[in-house]
Structures are given as structure tokens and as C-alpha cells.
Amino acid sequence: MNPPLPLDLRDRDGLFDALGARLFDLAVIGGGITGAGVARDAAMRGLSVVLVEARDFASGTSSRSSKMIHGGLRYLAQGDLALVREAASERKIVQAIAPYLARETPFVIPARNAGSIAKLRAGLWTFEKLGGVLKSRKHEVWSLADLQAHEPTLKTDDLAGAVVYPEYLTDDARLTLANIRSAAASGAVVANYASAEAIIAGGGGGTGIDVIDTLPGSHGRRARLTAKVVVNAAGPWVDAVRMLEDGGAAPRLNLAKGIHLVVAHDRLPITRTIIFPASDRRSVFAVPRGAMTYIGTTDTLYPDPDVWPAVTDDDVDYLLTATTKHFLISPLTRADIVSVWSGVRPLVREAGKSTSDTSRRDEVWLGPGGVLSIAGGKLTAYRKMAQRVVDQAETMLRRKPSACRTADEPLVGGDAAPPGAGDNPAVEARYAVLDEGALTLEDYWVRRSGRAWFDLDGGLAALDIAAKTMAPLLGWSTARTVEEIEGCRARRNNLMAAVRGRRGTV
Ligand SMILES: Cc1cc2nc3c(=O)[nH]c(=O)nc-3n(C[C@H](O)[C@H](O)[C@H](O)COP(=O)(O)OP(=O)(O)OC[C@H]3O[C@@H](n4cnc5c(N)ncnc54)[C@H](O)[C@@H]3O)c2cc1C
């Protein structure tokens, strides 16, 4: 097992020197789950690896997912057996290497009649067979009385029972961080707030990447790193990075936005994840998480990559209306919303298909400058995606193929709660800086602690104490400390303004 080395990224001069100091075997652009998985796998195989992330690790889609490590039952309906097989078996691996980051939870799919139950069961049998699901983890059928007893807030007038099967819930940002830390513990150089701005196609000395420091107050620090193989794992920004390699590259992604709403658990007091239909018959879900329940998600075409994709009235209405329709609760209103997050799926374009129908499979393309771009895929299958990319990179490096070990070794920090977990922002913030590479208050508030989404006040009460803890560690002046706090408050105000009070109908 890799020792859980602290990930302390405060020495920016030293880090930027390290970026330019040698010819790396592999450079990864993008520190979401895809890039983090690639870096971990490659470093564990003994390649010299560098990863650069333009903002914070997991600040893109990998902190905005539905936070499920799931088998993708719905892809059975699309006939995508390979995808389901891979997701179902990868679930088990993530659970084995990071038990703290994959909590088993029952998913409940209510059904209207015996025919629907039979259809669901047929799907689940296939799913269980494809995924090699253990007998003890196979689905069960609930009668109407069972359903009413177990989930009394669900409206059951037109239901006949439910099918229940286990999936896993994760913390997407922390899963990404665990991979980043694990890569670093295996020798990878990893840098957040380090944006790839130019790609200089490879000559004999490898491909060059011009990297600039995007951390506030960094005064344009930059480095040119060189690597024999470059992997573009920039998620929704994959096309933008492809353009750095080839200015005429045609776009290959479609972006699909999804939002999630968080309400207090006592407003939607469920004990398991429940799936139910929205007005357009798409499946949506409600997930209990501690003192909160979150509801998701939408699936709408979104024009451009965006770190904070806009949340619209329609997005909010869609989820509130569906939830109110299916639960015995007083109607959920905008005033009930505790927080909201929104992200975009980087889907590989398929002509004539809606975003919901587009396959979630990943694809890898080799660009004219020798850059490997990977797009599509799921959080759940990140490890296998990484394995395929690193296998290909080894071929390009003319290296003897080596064994992938990422399924066997535990993930750093994936086996236990982070120290300080238990409502202590000072302890958490200190750990975030010294062990988890946090460099801004937002890094702590949104991605290391998740308080922005799951505290009743959106984590506002934790900001002052966390900022005061971080300030001496990161050399912040009083003015900078205030800016960090105000920046998070403004972010929260913007998000909440988008969901509250504009129409006030639902
Ligand atoms: C609403 C929603 C719900 C989802 N739910 C689930 C789910 O429950 N389960 C599941 O398995 N999957 C889910 N997914 C899919 C999953 O979240 C994504 O497949 C995955 O997070 C994509 O990760 P990524 O690393 O490819 O992209 P990202 O996480 O976006 O990472 C790309 C990174 O590249 C960085 N970058 C961009 N340009 C540059 C540059 N020039 N230099 C350096 N860095 C750069 C970005 O800052 C970003 O951090 C969901 C997705 C969405 C949107």
C-alpha cells in the first residue's frame, strides 16, 4: 500500500521549477476524476508523471455529479451491455479499494403493476449476471405493504410495489482527491491552479506544454514542461485543449447540464435512494444524505463549458414539481432549497441523439500532434478508462506492457474519514491545506469538506474560522483573507439567487 503522504502544494516556486525540470514520460492535462485516475495508474506502473489542473482538483464535473458509483441500470434499456458490465464490475472495485468513499445504499424503484415489476426484474437479472453480483447483493421485490412500511412518505396510490437493489454513494470530489494523492504518493508531480495554455508539438525532445499559475496573486508564474506522451483529460474542456494542439480541430463533444437541489432531510424524510419519473418520463431520484436529502437531476444541452453552469427556473421547477407529485409532503418550494449544484457532462457527440440518449461510453482520440484525448465516460468507470489510456500510452512509449495495479491497492484516504471530520472547520481546514493540497478557501468549503452543499446554511458559518486557520498557513494578508471569505459568500449568493424568489410559484 502507498504511504498516505501529505499533499502540501504551498511551495509554488518549487512546484513550477519541478514542472520544468525534466522530460516526463507522461503529462496529464486536467485534474478531474479522469486525469487523476490516469496519473495514479501511470505512476503506479513506474512512469514519470506530471498532472496539471487549471483550477482546483475536481473543480469541474467531478464535484458536480450525482455522487453515485452505480451500475447504470438505465443503459440496459439502451442495449449498451458492455457499458453496464463494466460499470457493474467497477463498482465492486471502487468499494474494495476505497470503502469509505463507496457506501452501499439501497435504490428503490417503485412500480405501477405486476408487469412493470416483472420487466424491472428481468433487467436486474441481466444486470446482476453481467456484473457478477453476489447472491447476498441481489435485488429483492417489495409488496405495496412493504413499500408503505419502509418509505411512508412516498405516494403509493397508483403503485403495486417496488424493486430494491444495492448501489453505492460516494463523495466525487474526495474520490478524485484520493486518486490525486495516491498518484503523488507514487511519485507523480501534481499541480492545481496550473493551466495548460499552449501545446508545442513534439520533436525529438517530447511535447512541450506552457503552463501558467492561475492562483490569485501568483504574478504570472509560468513553466514549460515537456513529456513524451500527453493525455488531454480536460472533461468539458477537452475540445478547447484539442484546439491548443490543432487550431482547426472540429468539436467532438456535446455538453449536457445537470443540476441537483438539496433540501433538509425532514422536508423529504426518506431512508433510501428513491427513483421516480419526472414530467417527461425521465427518471429522477432523491437521495438521503445525513441531515439533507438531494434531488437530481436534469439533462439539457449546454452550449459551452462553464465551471459554474447557470441554473434556470425551468431546471428548478422540473425537480420540485416531480418531487412534490410523488411524495406525501407539503409541496416543496424554492424556500426549501438549502443549496444547489450544477455541472456539465462531457458527452461524445452522436448525430441525431438527445443528450439523455447519448451513450455514456468513453472514447480516446489521437491528435495530429500526438496528444491522446479522452472524453465521455462515468465517474464509476474512471479506473478502467484510465487503464485503457495508460495501456495505450505505454505502447506509444514503446514500453513493455506492464500490469495495472489500481484495482489491488487501496486508495490513499479512501479507507477512513478524514481527520477532523465531525464538525470542526479549523481541524478540517488545516488538514485540507497540509495534507490535501487546498490553496483557497473555496477548495476547502466546496471540495474538501462539502459544506457548501450539505450544511444547513451552505457552510457560511464555517468560512470565518476556516479562513483564519488557512491564512497563516498560506501567508494571506488580512485583505486577502477577507477577499477569500467574500468570494465564497458571493458564490453562495449567486447560486441561491438563481433558485430563490424569481418566480415564487413552486
Ligand atoms: C449532473 C451530472 C451527474 C452525474 N452523475 C454521475 C454519477 O452519479 N455517477 C457517475 O459515475 N458519473 C456521473 N456523472 C459523470 C461524471 O461526473 C463525469 O463523467 C466525470 O466527472 C468527468 O470527469 P472528467 O475528469 O473527465 O472531467 P472534469 O471533472 O471536468 O475534469 C476536467 C478538468 O480539466 C481541467 N482543465 C480544463 N482545461 C484545462 C487546461 N487548459 N489546463 C489544465 N486543466 C484544465 C478542468 O478545470 C477540470 O477540473 C455525472 C455528470 C453530471 C454532469
Coordinates of C-alpha atoms and ligand atoms in Angstrom, one line a residue:
M1 CA 0.0 0.0 0.0
N2 CA 1.2 3.5 -0.7
P3 CA 2.0 5.5 2.4
P4 CA -0.5 8.3 2.9
L5 CA 2.0 11.1 2.1
P6 CA 0.7 14.6 2.8
L7 CA -0.2 16.6 -0.3
D8 CA 1.1 20.0 0.6
L9 CA 1.2 22.3 -2.5
R10 CA 2.1 25.6 -0.9
D11 CA 5.6 25.9 -2.4
R12 CA 4.6 27.3 -5.7
D13 CA 8.1 28.3 -6.9
G14 CA 9.4 24.8 -6.1
L15 CA 6.4 23.2 -7.8
F16 CA 6.8 25.3 -11.0
D17 CA 10.5 24.5 -11.0
A18 CA 9.7 20.8 -10.7
L19 CA 7.3 21.1 -13.7
G20 CA 10.1 22.3 -16.0
A21 CA 13.0 20.3 -14.5
R22 CA 12.9 17.1 -16.6
L23 CA 11.4 15.2 -19.5
F24 CA 8.4 13.3 -18.2
D25 CA 7.1 10.1 -19.6
L26 CA 3.5 11.2 -19.3
A27 CA 1.8 14.6 -18.8
V28 CA -1.9 14.8 -17.9
I29 CA -3.9 17.9 -18.6
G30 CA -6.9 18.0 -16.2
G31 CA -7.3 17.0 -12.6
G32 CA -10.9 15.7 -12.6
I33 CA -11.5 12.0 -11.9
T34 CA -10.4 11.0 -15.5
G35 CA -7.0 12.7 -15.2
A36 CA -6.5 11.7 -11.6
G37 CA -7.1 8.1 -12.5
V38 CA -4.7 8.2 -15.4
A39 CA -2.0 9.8 -13.3
R40 CA -2.4 7.3 -10.5
D41 CA -2.3 4.3 -12.8
A42 CA 0.7 5.5 -14.8
A43 CA 2.7 6.5 -11.6
M44 CA 2.0 3.1 -10.1
R45 CA 3.4 1.4 -13.2
G46 CA 6.6 3.4 -12.7
L47 CA 6.2 6.1 -15.4
S48 CA 7.4 9.6 -14.5
V49 CA 4.1 11.5 -14.5
V50 CA 3.0 15.2 -14.2
L51 CA -0.6 16.4 -13.9
V52 CA -1.7 20.0 -14.3
E53 CA -5.1 21.3 -13.3
A54 CA -6.2 24.7 -14.3
R55 CA -8.2 25.4 -11.2
D56 CA -8.6 23.1 -8.2
F57 CA -8.7 19.3 -8.5
A58 CA -12.3 18.2 -9.1
S59 CA -13.5 21.7 -9.7
G60 CA -15.1 20.8 -13.0
T61 CA -17.7 18.0 -13.5
S62 CA -16.0 15.7 -10.9
S63 CA -17.5 17.6 -8.0
R64 CA -21.0 18.1 -9.6
S65 CA -22.1 14.6 -10.3
S66 CA -25.0 12.7 -8.6
K67 CA -22.3 11.1 -6.5
M68 CA -23.3 7.6 -7.4
I69 CA -21.0 4.7 -8.1
H70 CA -23.6 2.8 -10.0
G71 CA -24.1 0.0 -12.4
G72 CA -26.0 2.2 -14.9
L73 CA -29.1 0.0 -15.0
R74 CA -30.8 2.5 -17.4
Y75 CA -28.1 1.8 -20.0
L76 CA -29.6 -1.7 -20.3
A77 CA -32.6 -0.1 -21.9
Q78 CA -30.2 1.5 -24.5
G79 CA -28.8 -2.0 -25.1
D80 CA -25.3 -1.0 -24.0
L81 CA -24.4 -4.3 -22.3
A82 CA -20.6 -3.6 -22.4
L83 CA -21.1 -0.3 -20.5
V84 CA -23.3 -2.0 -17.9
R85 CA -20.9 -4.9 -17.5
E86 CA -18.0 -2.5 -16.9
A87 CA -19.9 -0.2 -14.5
A88 CA -21.3 -3.1 -12.5
S89 CA -17.9 -4.7 -12.0
E90 CA -16.1 -1.4 -11.4
R91 CA -18.5 -0.6 -8.6
K92 CA -17.1 -3.6 -6.7
I93 CA -13.5 -2.5 -7.2
V94 CA -14.1 1.1 -6.0
Q95 CA -15.8 -0.3 -3.0
A96 CA -12.8 -2.6 -2.3
I97 CA -10.1 0.0 -2.7
A98 CA -12.0 2.9 -1.1
P99 CA -14.7 1.6 1.3
Y100 CA -15.1 5.0 2.9
L101 CA -15.8 6.5 -0.5
A102 CA -18.4 3.9 -1.6
R103 CA -21.2 3.5 0.9
E104 CA -23.7 0.8 -0.1
T105 CA -27.2 2.1 -0.2
P106 CA -30.5 0.5 -1.4
F107 CA -32.0 2.0 -4.5
V108 CA -35.8 1.7 -4.6
I109 CA -37.7 1.7 -7.9
P110 CA -41.4 1.8 -7.4
A111 CA -43.6 0.0 -9.9
R112 CA -47.2 0.5 -11.0
N113 CA -48.2 -3.0 -11.7
A114 CA -47.0 -6.7 -11.8
G115 CA -45.9 -6.3 -15.4
S116 CA -43.6 -3.4 -14.6
I117 CA -42.1 -5.4 -11.7
A118 CA -41.5 -8.3 -14.0
K119 CA -39.8 -6.1 -16.5
L120 CA -37.6 -4.5 -13.9
R121 CA -36.7 -7.9 -12.5
A122 CA -35.7 -9.1 -16.0
G123 CA -33.4 -6.1 -16.4
L124 CA -31.9 -6.7 -12.9
W125 CA -31.2 -10.3 -13.6
T126 CA -29.3 -9.4 -16.7
F127 CA -27.5 -6.6 -14.7
E128 CA -26.6 -9.0 -11.9
K129 CA -25.3 -11.6 -14.3
L130 CA -23.2 -9.1 -16.3
G131 CA -21.8 -7.6 -13.1
G132 CA -21.2 -10.9 -11.3
V133 CA -23.3 -9.6 -8.4
L134 CA -23.1 -11.8 -5.2
K135 CA -26.2 -13.6 -4.1
S136 CA -26.4 -11.5 -0.9
R137 CA -26.4 -8.3 -3.0
K138 CA -29.1 -9.3 -5.5
H139 CA -32.4 -7.4 -5.8
E140 CA -35.5 -8.0 -3.8
V141 CA -39.1 -7.3 -4.5
W142 CA -41.3 -5.3 -2.1
S143 CA -45.0 -5.6 -1.9
L144 CA -47.1 -2.5 -1.7
A145 CA -47.4 -3.0 2.1
D146 CA -43.5 -3.3 2.3
L147 CA -43.1 -0.1 0.3
Q148 CA -45.6 1.8 2.5
A149 CA -43.9 0.5 5.7
H150 CA -40.3 1.3 4.6
E151 CA -40.9 4.6 2.8
P152 CA -44.1 6.1 4.2
T153 CA -43.5 9.5 2.6
L154 CA -43.9 8.0 -0.9
K155 CA -47.3 8.4 -2.6
T156 CA -48.4 4.9 -3.4
D157 CA -52.0 5.4 -4.8
D158 CA -51.0 4.1 -8.2
L159 CA -48.2 1.7 -7.2
A160 CA -48.1 -2.0 -6.8
G161 CA -44.8 -2.4 -5.0
A162 CA -41.1 -1.8 -5.7
V163 CA -37.9 -3.5 -6.8
V164 CA -34.9 -2.7 -4.5
Y165 CA -31.2 -3.3 -5.2
P166 CA -27.9 -2.0 -3.8
E167 CA -25.7 0.7 -5.3
Y168 CA -23.1 2.9 -3.8
L169 CA -22.9 6.6 -2.9
T170 CA -19.6 8.4 -3.0
D171 CA -18.1 11.9 -2.5
D172 CA -17.0 12.6 -6.1
A173 CA -14.5 15.4 -5.2
R174 CA -12.9 13.3 -2.4
L175 CA -12.7 10.3 -4.7
T176 CA -10.8 12.5 -7.2
L177 CA -8.6 13.8 -4.4
A178 CA -7.8 10.3 -3.2
N179 CA -6.6 9.4 -6.7
I180 CA -4.5 12.6 -6.9
R181 CA -3.0 11.9 -3.5
S182 CA -2.4 8.3 -4.5
A183 CA -0.7 9.4 -7.7
A184 CA 1.5 11.8 -5.8
A185 CA 2.4 9.1 -3.3
S186 CA 3.6 7.0 -6.2
G187 CA 5.9 9.8 -7.4
A188 CA 3.7 11.9 -9.7
V189 CA 4.2 15.7 -9.7
V190 CA 0.7 17.2 -9.4
A191 CA -0.2 20.9 -9.6
N192 CA -3.5 22.6 -9.1
Y193 CA -4.1 26.2 -10.3
A194 CA -1.7 25.4 -13.2
S195 CA -3.4 25.9 -16.6
A196 CA -2.1 24.4 -19.9
E197 CA -2.1 27.4 -22.2
A198 CA -0.2 26.1 -25.2
I199 CA 0.9 22.8 -26.6
I200 CA 4.1 22.7 -28.7
A201 CA 4.0 19.6 -30.9
G202 CA 6.7 17.1 -30.1
G203 CA 10.1 17.0 -31.7
G204 CA 12.8 14.6 -30.5
G205 CA 12.6 16.1 -27.0
G206 CA 8.9 15.4 -26.4
T207 CA 5.8 17.6 -26.5
G208 CA 6.0 20.9 -24.7
I209 CA 3.2 22.4 -22.6
D210 CA 3.2 26.0 -21.5
V211 CA 1.7 26.2 -18.0
I212 CA 0.7 29.4 -16.2
D213 CA -0.1 29.8 -12.5
T214 CA -3.7 30.8 -12.1
L215 CA -3.7 31.1 -8.3
P216 CA -4.7 34.7 -7.3
G217 CA -1.6 36.7 -6.5
S218 CA 0.8 34.4 -8.5
H219 CA 2.0 37.3 -10.7
G220 CA 2.1 35.2 -14.0
R221 CA 4.4 32.5 -12.8
R222 CA 4.9 30.0 -15.7
A223 CA 6.8 26.9 -16.7
R224 CA 7.3 24.9 -19.9
L225 CA 7.0 21.2 -19.1
T226 CA 7.9 18.5 -21.6
A227 CA 6.6 15.0 -21.9
K228 CA 7.0 12.0 -24.2
V229 CA 3.2 11.4 -24.2
V230 CA 0.4 14.0 -23.4
V231 CA -3.1 13.0 -22.2
N232 CA -5.9 15.5 -22.5
A233 CA -8.3 14.7 -19.8
A234 CA -9.9 18.1 -19.6
G235 CA -13.5 16.9 -19.4
P236 CA -15.9 19.5 -20.8
W237 CA -12.8 21.5 -22.0
V238 CA -11.4 18.5 -24.0
D239 CA -12.3 20.3 -27.3
A240 CA -10.6 23.5 -26.1
V241 CA -7.4 21.6 -25.3
R242 CA -7.6 19.8 -28.6
M243 CA -7.6 23.3 -30.2
L244 CA -4.3 24.0 -28.5
E245 CA -2.9 21.1 -30.3
D246 CA -4.6 21.7 -33.6
G247 CA -6.3 25.1 -34.1
G248 CA -8.6 23.6 -36.7
A249 CA -9.9 20.6 -34.7
A250 CA -13.6 20.1 -35.1
P251 CA -15.6 19.8 -31.9
R252 CA -16.4 16.3 -30.8
L253 CA -18.3 16.9 -27.5
N254 CA -21.8 17.7 -26.6
L255 CA -22.3 19.2 -23.2
A256 CA -25.3 18.2 -21.1
K257 CA -26.1 20.2 -17.9
G258 CA -27.4 18.5 -14.8
I259 CA -28.5 20.2 -11.6
H260 CA -29.1 18.9 -8.1
L261 CA -31.2 20.5 -5.3
V262 CA -30.6 20.0 -1.6
V263 CA -33.3 20.2 1.0
A264 CA -33.4 19.5 4.7
H265 CA -34.0 15.8 5.3
D266 CA -37.1 16.5 7.4
R267 CA -38.7 18.1 4.3
L268 CA -38.2 14.9 2.4
P269 CA -37.6 12.2 5.0
I270 CA -36.7 9.2 3.0
T271 CA -34.3 6.5 4.2
R272 CA -33.2 5.1 0.8
T273 CA -32.5 6.4 -2.6
I274 CA -35.8 6.5 -4.5
I275 CA -36.2 6.7 -8.2
F276 CA -39.3 8.3 -9.7
P277 CA -40.5 9.7 -13.1
A278 CA -40.4 13.4 -14.0
S279 CA -42.9 15.1 -16.3
D280 CA -41.1 14.0 -19.4
R281 CA -40.9 10.4 -18.0
R282 CA -37.1 10.6 -17.4
S283 CA -36.1 9.0 -14.1
V284 CA -35.1 11.4 -11.4
F285 CA -34.1 10.5 -7.8
A286 CA -34.0 11.6 -4.2
V287 CA -31.0 10.6 -2.1
P288 CA -30.9 10.9 1.8
R289 CA -27.6 12.2 3.0
G290 CA -27.2 12.9 6.7
A291 CA -29.3 15.9 7.6
M292 CA -30.1 16.6 4.0
T293 CA -31.9 15.0 1.0
Y294 CA -30.7 15.8 -2.5
I295 CA -32.8 15.6 -5.7
G296 CA -31.5 15.2 -9.2
T297 CA -31.0 15.6 -12.0
T298 CA -31.7 17.4 -15.2
D299 CA -30.2 16.6 -18.6
T300 CA -30.2 19.6 -21.0
L301 CA -27.9 20.6 -23.8
Y302 CA -25.5 23.3 -22.7
P303 CA -23.6 25.5 -25.1
D304 CA -20.1 26.0 -23.6
P305 CA -18.0 24.6 -20.8
D306 CA -18.5 26.5 -17.6
V307 CA -17.2 26.0 -14.1
W308 CA -20.5 27.3 -12.6
P309 CA -23.2 26.4 -15.2
A310 CA -26.3 28.6 -14.8
V311 CA -29.3 27.2 -13.0
T312 CA -32.6 28.2 -14.6
D313 CA -36.1 28.5 -13.4
D314 CA -37.0 25.5 -15.6
D315 CA -34.3 23.3 -14.0
V316 CA -35.6 24.1 -10.5
D317 CA -39.3 23.7 -11.4
Y318 CA -38.7 20.4 -13.1
L319 CA -37.2 18.8 -10.0
L320 CA -39.5 20.5 -7.4
T321 CA -42.7 19.6 -9.4
A322 CA -41.7 15.9 -9.9
T323 CA -40.8 15.5 -6.2
T324 CA -43.9 17.1 -4.9
K325 CA -46.0 15.0 -7.2
H326 CA -44.6 11.7 -5.9
F327 CA -44.3 12.3 -2.1
L328 CA -46.8 12.8 0.7
I329 CA -45.2 16.1 1.8
S330 CA -46.4 19.6 1.8
P331 CA -45.3 21.0 -1.6
L332 CA -41.6 21.7 -1.8
T333 CA -41.0 25.4 -2.6
R334 CA -37.9 27.4 -3.5
A335 CA -37.7 28.5 0.1
D336 CA -36.9 24.9 1.0
I337 CA -33.8 24.8 -1.1
V338 CA -30.7 24.7 1.0
S339 CA -28.2 24.6 -1.8
V340 CA -27.8 23.7 -5.5
W341 CA -25.0 22.4 -7.6
S342 CA -24.8 22.2 -11.4
G343 CA -22.3 20.6 -13.8
V344 CA -21.9 19.6 -17.4
R345 CA -21.4 16.1 -18.7
P346 CA -18.7 15.9 -21.4
L347 CA -20.6 13.5 -23.8
V348 CA -19.1 12.3 -27.1
R349 CA -21.3 13.6 -29.9
E350 CA -23.7 11.2 -31.6
A351 CA -25.6 12.6 -34.5
G352 CA -29.4 12.8 -34.1
K353 CA -29.5 11.7 -30.4
S354 CA -30.8 13.7 -27.4
T355 CA -28.4 14.2 -24.5
S356 CA -30.3 11.6 -22.5
D357 CA -30.0 9.0 -25.3
T358 CA -26.3 9.7 -25.9
S359 CA -24.1 6.9 -24.8
R360 CA -22.0 7.5 -21.7
R361 CA -19.1 5.5 -23.1
D362 CA -15.7 7.0 -23.2
E363 CA -13.6 7.4 -26.4
V364 CA -9.9 8.1 -26.9
W365 CA -8.6 10.0 -29.9
L366 CA -5.0 10.5 -31.0
G367 CA -4.5 14.1 -32.3
P368 CA -2.1 15.2 -35.1
G369 CA 0.4 16.4 -32.6
G370 CA 0.4 13.1 -30.7
V371 CA -1.9 14.1 -27.9
L372 CA -4.3 11.4 -26.5
S373 CA -7.7 13.0 -25.7
I374 CA -10.2 11.1 -23.6
A375 CA -13.8 12.1 -23.2
G376 CA -17.1 10.7 -22.2
G377 CA -17.4 8.0 -19.6
K378 CA -18.6 8.0 -16.0
L379 CA -17.1 8.6 -12.6
T380 CA -17.9 5.0 -11.8
A381 CA -15.7 3.6 -14.6
Y382 CA -12.8 6.0 -14.2
R383 CA -10.3 3.3 -13.2
K384 CA -10.9 1.1 -16.2
M385 CA -10.9 4.2 -18.5
A386 CA -7.5 5.1 -17.0
Q387 CA -6.2 1.6 -17.6
R388 CA -7.0 1.8 -21.3
V389 CA -5.3 5.1 -21.7
V390 CA -2.2 4.1 -19.8
D391 CA -2.0 0.9 -21.9
Q392 CA -2.1 3.0 -25.0
A393 CA 0.5 5.4 -23.6
E394 CA 2.8 2.5 -22.8
T395 CA 2.6 1.4 -26.5
M396 CA 3.4 5.0 -27.6
L397 CA 6.4 5.0 -25.2
R398 CA 7.5 1.6 -26.7
R399 CA 7.5 0.2 -23.3
K400 CA 6.9 -3.4 -22.4
P401 CA 3.2 -3.6 -21.3
S402 CA 3.0 -3.6 -17.5
A403 CA 0.3 -4.8 -15.2
C404 CA -2.3 -2.3 -14.0
R405 CA -2.3 -2.4 -10.2
T406 CA -5.0 0.2 -9.4
A407 CA -7.7 -2.4 -8.6
D408 CA -5.5 -4.1 -6.0
E409 CA -4.0 -1.3 -4.0
P410 CA -6.2 0.8 -1.5
L411 CA -6.7 4.4 -2.4
V412 CA -5.0 6.9 -0.1
G413 CA -7.5 8.3 2.3
G414 CA -10.3 6.1 0.9
D415 CA -10.4 3.8 3.8
A416 CA -11.3 6.2 6.6
A417 CA -13.0 9.5 7.4
P418 CA -10.6 12.5 7.0
P419 CA -9.2 13.5 10.4
G420 CA -11.3 16.3 11.8
A421 CA -14.5 15.0 10.1
G422 CA -17.0 15.9 12.9
D423 CA -17.9 19.5 12.6
N424 CA -14.6 21.1 13.3
P425 CA -13.8 23.6 10.4
A426 CA -10.5 24.5 11.9
V427 CA -9.2 21.0 12.0
E428 CA -10.6 20.2 8.6
A429 CA -9.2 23.4 7.0
R430 CA -5.7 22.7 8.4
Y431 CA -5.8 19.2 7.1
A432 CA -7.1 20.4 3.7
V433 CA -4.0 22.7 3.3
L434 CA -1.3 20.5 4.8
D435 CA -2.5 17.1 3.5
E436 CA -4.9 17.7 0.7
G437 CA -3.4 20.4 -1.5
A438 CA -6.0 23.1 -0.7
L439 CA -4.9 26.6 -1.7
T440 CA -8.1 28.7 -1.5
L441 CA -11.0 28.9 0.9
E442 CA -13.3 27.6 -1.8
D443 CA -11.1 24.5 -2.2
Y444 CA -11.9 23.7 1.5
W445 CA -15.5 24.9 1.5
V446 CA -16.7 23.2 -1.7
R447 CA -14.5 20.2 -2.4
R448 CA -12.6 19.1 0.7
S449 CA -15.5 19.5 3.2
G450 CA -18.6 19.5 1.0
R451 CA -20.1 22.1 3.5
A452 CA -21.1 24.3 0.6
W453 CA -23.7 21.7 -0.4
F454 CA -24.6 19.8 2.8
D455 CA -24.6 22.3 5.7
L456 CA -27.9 23.8 6.5
D457 CA -26.5 27.4 6.0
G458 CA -24.5 26.4 2.9
G459 CA -21.4 26.2 5.1
L460 CA -21.3 30.0 5.7
A461 CA -20.7 29.7 9.4
A462 CA -17.6 27.6 8.8
L463 CA -16.0 30.2 6.5
D464 CA -14.6 32.6 9.1
I465 CA -12.9 30.0 11.2
A466 CA -11.6 28.0 8.2
A467 CA -10.2 31.2 6.7
K468 CA -8.5 32.2 9.9
T469 CA -6.9 28.8 10.1
M470 CA -5.8 28.9 6.5
A471 CA -4.5 32.5 6.5
P472 CA -1.2 31.9 8.4
L473 CA -0.6 28.6 6.6
L474 CA -1.0 30.2 3.2
G475 CA 0.5 33.6 4.0
W476 CA -2.7 35.5 3.4
S477 CA -2.8 39.2 4.4
T478 CA -5.9 40.4 6.2
A479 CA -7.2 41.9 3.0
R480 CA -6.7 38.6 1.1
T481 CA -8.4 36.7 3.9
V482 CA -11.5 38.9 3.7
E483 CA -11.4 38.5 -0.1
E484 CA -11.4 34.7 0.2
I485 CA -14.4 34.9 2.6
E486 CA -16.3 37.4 0.5
G487 CA -15.6 35.4 -2.7
C488 CA -17.3 32.3 -1.1
R489 CA -20.2 34.4 0.2
A490 CA -20.7 35.9 -3.3
R491 CA -20.6 32.5 -4.9
R492 CA -23.3 31.2 -2.5
N493 CA -25.4 34.4 -3.1
N494 CA -25.3 33.9 -6.8
L495 CA -26.3 30.2 -6.6
M496 CA -29.1 30.9 -4.2
A497 CA -30.4 33.9 -6.2
A498 CA -30.7 31.5 -9.1
V499 CA -33.0 29.2 -7.2
R500 CA -35.0 31.5 -4.9
G501 CA -37.6 34.1 -5.3
R502 CA -37.6 34.8 -9.0
R503 CA -41.0 33.3 -9.7
G504 CA -42.0 32.1 -6.3
T505 CA -44.5 29.7 -7.9
V506 CA -43.1 26.4 -6.7
Ligands
LIG1 C1 -25.2 16.2 -13.4 C2 -24.2 15.0 -13.5 C3 -24.4 13.9 -12.8 C4 -23.5 12.8 -12.9 N1 -23.7 11.7 -12.1 C5 -22.8 10.7 -12.2 C6 -23.0 9.6 -11.2 O1 -23.8 9.7 -10.3 N2 -22.1 8.6 -11.4 C7 -21.1 8.6 -12.4 O2 -20.5 7.6 -12.4 N3 -21.0 9.6 -13.2 C8 -21.8 10.7 -13.1 N4 -21.6 11.8 -13.9 C9 -20.5 11.8 -14.9 C10 -19.2 12.1 -14.2 O3 -19.4 13.1 -13.3 C11 -18.2 12.6 -15.3 O4 -18.1 11.6 -16.2 C12 -16.8 12.9 -14.7 O5 -16.8 13.6 -13.5 C13 -15.9 13.6 -15.8 O6 -14.7 13.8 -15.2 P1 -13.5 14.4 -16.0 O7 -12.3 14.3 -15.2 O8 -13.5 13.8 -17.4 O9 -13.9 15.9 -16.2 P2 -13.8 17.1 -15.1 O10 -14.1 16.7 -13.8 O11 -14.5 18.3 -15.6 O12 -12.2 17.4 -15.1 C14 -11.6 18.1 -16.2 C15 -10.6 19.1 -15.6 O13 -9.8 19.6 -16.6 C16 -9.4 20.9 -16.1 N5 -8.9 21.7 -17.3 C17 -9.6 22.2 -18.3 N6 -8.8 22.8 -19.2 C18 -7.6 22.8 -18.7 C19 -6.3 23.3 -19.1 N7 -6.2 24.0 -20.2 N8 -5.2 23.0 -18.3 C20 -5.3 22.3 -17.1 N9 -6.5 21.8 -16.7 C21 -7.6 22.0 -17.5 C22 -10.7 21.5 -15.6 O14 -10.5 22.6 -14.7 C23 -11.3 20.2 -14.9 O15 -11.0 20.2 -13.5 C24 -22.4 12.9 -13.8 C25 -22.2 14.1 -14.5 C26 -23.1 15.1 -14.4 C27 -22.8 16.4 -15.1

